[in-house]
């Protein structure tokens, strides 16, 4: 069983993303967006040493062909389109949460989502808000450190707490986005 380890911020995380992105970008369909998401995309935030990339497509129906391309690049695709977490209290069309997914050696996760959907916006808003709100980032980092300490071998327990904490943060992030005029950022690479 894999142990959940949250480690101090890695100075190499941004460079790792750019290396991965440089290998993937030439194979993306025209108009695709590529972003560094997740905790390793927030400077100074403790995280699992896993790089999360998000590929935004204009139409998620293009995902199977992209997953074939990712497989040729050494990524293992999940065989079917899946669904992201629905925050409590929200009622969304299932299309807002659909995604495709691939990973490589447990160290790289590639989330393929449709541009503009709720689940495409969520990780970008979370990332940008945490970059702009160091106190929120520090508190979130501490939650993750303690969850990994308390539940190092129980991924279900880890996410049973982490997901609602992220939902609390995104509520504040949405207010921040409205106040600052935040919009979806261009590709990171």
Tab-separated table of C-alpha atoms in Angstrom:
chain	number	residue	atom	x	y	z
A	1	UNK	CA	0.000	0.000	0.000
A	2	UNK	CA	1.300	3.426	-0.959
A	3	UNK	CA	2.073	5.807	1.899
A	4	UNK	CA	0.801	9.386	1.663
A	5	UNK	CA	3.744	11.723	2.167
A	6	UNK	CA	3.439	15.492	2.194
A	7	UNK	CA	6.867	17.042	1.864
A	8	UNK	CA	8.254	20.572	2.196
A	9	UNK	CA	8.078	22.714	-0.944
A	10	UNK	CA	10.458	21.550	-3.654
A	11	UNK	CA	12.498	24.181	-5.475
A	12	UNK	CA	12.487	21.921	-8.555
A	13	UNK	CA	8.693	21.630	-8.907
A	14	UNK	CA	8.232	24.495	-11.390
A	15	UNK	CA	11.154	23.286	-13.510
A	16	UNK	CA	9.742	19.749	-13.523
A	17	UNK	CA	6.425	21.094	-14.819
A	18	UNK	CA	8.160	23.006	-17.618
A	19	UNK	CA	10.125	19.893	-18.645
A	20	UNK	CA	6.949	17.794	-18.722
A	21	UNK	CA	5.034	20.519	-20.554
A	22	UNK	CA	7.751	20.871	-23.191
A	23	UNK	CA	7.419	17.177	-24.013
A	24	UNK	CA	3.594	17.255	-24.140
A	25	UNK	CA	2.885	20.613	-25.793
A	26	UNK	CA	3.913	19.608	-29.365
A	27	UNK	CA	1.370	16.772	-29.243
A	28	UNK	CA	-1.627	18.824	-28.124
A	29	UNK	CA	-4.454	19.661	-30.493
A	30	UNK	CA	-4.686	23.279	-31.652
A	31	UNK	CA	-6.188	25.578	-29.052
A	32	UNK	CA	-5.499	23.269	-26.091
A	33	UNK	CA	-4.509	24.888	-22.795
A	34	UNK	CA	-1.788	23.451	-20.556
A	35	UNK	CA	-1.432	24.450	-16.901
A	36	UNK	CA	0.502	23.477	-13.802
A	37	UNK	CA	-2.125	22.849	-11.109
A	38	UNK	CA	-2.215	21.339	-7.646
A	39	UNK	CA	-0.095	22.107	-4.644
A	40	UNK	CA	3.265	21.879	-6.446
A	41	UNK	CA	2.076	24.854	-8.537
A	42	UNK	CA	1.898	27.072	-5.434
A	43	UNK	CA	5.339	28.291	-4.334
A	44	UNK	CA	6.024	27.554	-0.678
A	45	UNK	CA	3.170	25.050	-0.249
A	46	UNK	CA	3.890	21.598	1.200
A	47	UNK	CA	2.660	18.867	-1.139
A	48	UNK	CA	2.882	15.291	-2.205
A	49	UNK	CA	5.826	15.188	-4.614
A	50	UNK	CA	3.489	14.708	-7.580
A	51	UNK	CA	3.181	17.082	-10.520
A	52	UNK	CA	-0.374	17.771	-11.679
A	53	UNK	CA	-0.949	19.090	-15.181
A	54	UNK	CA	-4.264	20.174	-16.611
A	55	UNK	CA	-4.961	20.033	-20.312
A	56	UNK	CA	-7.978	22.066	-21.324
A	57	UNK	CA	-9.733	21.045	-24.517
A	58	UNK	CA	-12.452	22.888	-26.369
A	59	UNK	CA	-14.421	19.632	-26.507
A	60	UNK	CA	-13.856	16.698	-24.167
A	61	UNK	CA	-14.832	14.343	-27.005
A	62	UNK	CA	-11.255	14.880	-28.249
A	63	UNK	CA	-9.904	13.281	-25.051
A	64	UNK	CA	-9.646	9.654	-26.305
A	65	UNK	CA	-7.264	10.644	-29.113
A	66	UNK	CA	-5.242	12.754	-26.667
A	67	UNK	CA	-5.060	9.849	-24.205
A	68	UNK	CA	-3.673	7.652	-27.002
A	69	UNK	CA	-1.021	10.292	-27.625
A	70	UNK	CA	-0.207	10.491	-23.912
A	71	UNK	CA	0.071	6.683	-23.798
A	72	UNK	CA	2.671	6.858	-26.570
A	73	UNK	CA	4.565	9.366	-24.382
A	74	UNK	CA	4.634	6.924	-21.449
A	75	UNK	CA	1.492	7.932	-19.571
A	76	UNK	CA	-1.063	5.366	-18.460
A	77	UNK	CA	-4.561	6.548	-19.326
A	78	UNK	CA	-7.594	5.713	-17.257
A	79	UNK	CA	-9.812	3.779	-19.656
A	80	UNK	CA	-12.986	5.858	-19.351
A	81	UNK	CA	-14.045	9.427	-18.799
A	82	UNK	CA	-14.534	9.958	-15.069
A	83	UNK	CA	-16.024	12.647	-12.889
A	84	UNK	CA	-14.494	15.098	-10.439
A	85	UNK	CA	-15.654	15.764	-6.885
A	86	UNK	CA	-18.902	17.755	-6.530
A	87	UNK	CA	-18.675	20.270	-3.676
A	88	UNK	CA	-21.524	19.872	-1.153
A	89	UNK	CA	-24.435	22.213	-1.713
A	90	UNK	CA	-23.853	22.596	-5.453
A	91	UNK	CA	-26.091	21.177	-8.106
A	92	UNK	CA	-24.248	20.957	-11.411
A	93	UNK	CA	-24.877	19.361	-14.756
A	94	UNK	CA	-22.666	16.215	-14.863
A	95	UNK	CA	-20.891	17.693	-17.915
A	96	UNK	CA	-19.372	20.310	-15.567
A	97	UNK	CA	-17.410	17.573	-13.761
A	98	UNK	CA	-16.370	15.199	-16.578
A	99	UNK	CA	-12.682	14.563	-17.165
A	100	UNK	CA	-10.195	12.166	-18.648
A	101	UNK	CA	-7.041	11.234	-16.793
A	102	UNK	CA	-3.597	9.728	-17.280
A	103	UNK	CA	-0.617	9.245	-14.988
A	104	UNK	CA	3.022	8.310	-15.165
A	105	UNK	CA	4.711	6.240	-12.464
A	106	UNK	CA	2.495	7.819	-9.815
A	107	UNK	CA	4.613	10.967	-10.073
A	108	UNK	CA	2.709	12.860	-12.756
A	109	UNK	CA	-1.059	13.243	-13.034
A	110	UNK	CA	-2.605	14.654	-16.203
A	111	UNK	CA	-6.183	15.890	-15.870
A	112	UNK	CA	-7.970	16.513	-19.173
A	113	UNK	CA	-10.980	18.791	-18.843
A	114	UNK	CA	-13.157	20.913	-21.077
A	115	UNK	CA	-12.192	24.594	-21.066
A	116	UNK	CA	-14.628	26.770	-19.152
A	117	UNK	CA	-16.331	23.967	-17.243
A	118	UNK	CA	-16.584	24.133	-13.446
A	119	UNK	CA	-13.903	21.481	-12.966
A	120	UNK	CA	-11.527	23.228	-15.391
A	121	UNK	CA	-11.869	26.545	-13.568
A	122	UNK	CA	-11.711	25.093	-10.007
A	123	UNK	CA	-8.005	24.041	-9.886
A	124	UNK	CA	-6.849	27.214	-11.661
A	125	UNK	CA	-8.806	29.459	-9.315
A	126	UNK	CA	-7.593	27.454	-6.305
A	127	UNK	CA	-3.977	27.730	-7.475
A	128	UNK	CA	-4.124	31.446	-8.224
A	129	UNK	CA	-5.948	32.261	-4.998
A	130	UNK	CA	-3.448	30.324	-2.880
A	131	UNK	CA	-0.589	32.099	-4.670
A	132	UNK	CA	-2.193	35.433	-3.729
A	133	UNK	CA	-3.232	34.482	-0.161
A	134	UNK	CA	-0.217	33.171	1.767
A	135	UNK	CA	-2.139	32.763	5.051
A	136	UNK	CA	-4.731	30.547	3.353
A	137	UNK	CA	-1.941	28.608	1.627
A	138	UNK	CA	-0.110	28.080	4.936
A	139	UNK	CA	-3.284	26.842	6.658
A	140	UNK	CA	-4.081	24.513	3.758
A	141	UNK	CA	-0.520	23.194	3.810
A	142	UNK	CA	-0.788	22.455	7.520
A	143	UNK	CA	-4.070	20.582	6.996
A	144	UNK	CA	-2.371	18.377	4.402
A	145	UNK	CA	0.689	17.771	6.596
A	146	UNK	CA	-1.507	16.720	9.529
A	147	UNK	CA	-3.762	14.530	7.374
A	148	UNK	CA	-0.751	12.695	5.982
A	149	UNK	CA	0.569	12.260	9.537
A	150	UNK	CA	-2.766	10.986	10.859
A	151	UNK	CA	-3.780	8.858	7.844
A	152	UNK	CA	-0.586	7.894	5.990
A	153	UNK	CA	-2.081	4.681	4.590
A	154	UNK	CA	-5.741	5.657	4.272
A	155	UNK	CA	-6.307	7.623	1.064
A	156	UNK	CA	-10.075	7.666	1.647
A	157	UNK	CA	-9.688	9.327	5.066
A	158	UNK	CA	-7.140	11.775	3.652
A	159	UNK	CA	-9.493	12.945	0.887
A	160	UNK	CA	-12.612	12.788	3.083
A	161	UNK	CA	-11.161	15.785	4.936
A	162	UNK	CA	-8.998	17.391	2.240
A	163	UNK	CA	-11.804	17.768	-0.324
A	164	UNK	CA	-14.158	19.706	2.002
A	165	UNK	CA	-11.235	21.905	3.100
A	166	UNK	CA	-10.590	22.687	-0.572
A	167	UNK	CA	-14.288	23.495	-0.980
A	168	UNK	CA	-14.046	25.994	1.894
A	169	UNK	CA	-11.029	27.596	0.255
A	170	UNK	CA	-12.708	27.783	-3.155
A	171	UNK	CA	-15.662	29.630	-1.603
A	172	UNK	CA	-13.253	32.364	-0.494
A	173	UNK	CA	-11.408	32.143	-3.802
A	174	UNK	CA	-14.612	32.833	-5.715
A	175	UNK	CA	-15.172	36.020	-3.711
A	176	UNK	CA	-11.535	36.961	-4.342
A	177	UNK	CA	-12.001	36.306	-8.081
A	178	UNK	CA	-15.065	38.560	-8.229
A	179	UNK	CA	-13.278	41.306	-6.269
A	180	UNK	CA	-10.080	41.194	-8.336
A	181	UNK	CA	-11.551	40.465	-11.755
A	182	UNK	CA	-9.713	37.140	-12.017
A	183	UNK	CA	-10.262	35.276	-15.273
A	184	UNK	CA	-9.001	31.999	-16.673
A	185	UNK	CA	-5.279	32.413	-17.267
A	186	UNK	CA	-3.529	31.618	-20.548
A	187	UNK	CA	-1.499	28.403	-20.777
A	188	UNK	CA	1.479	28.154	-18.455
A	189	UNK	CA	3.768	26.720	-21.096
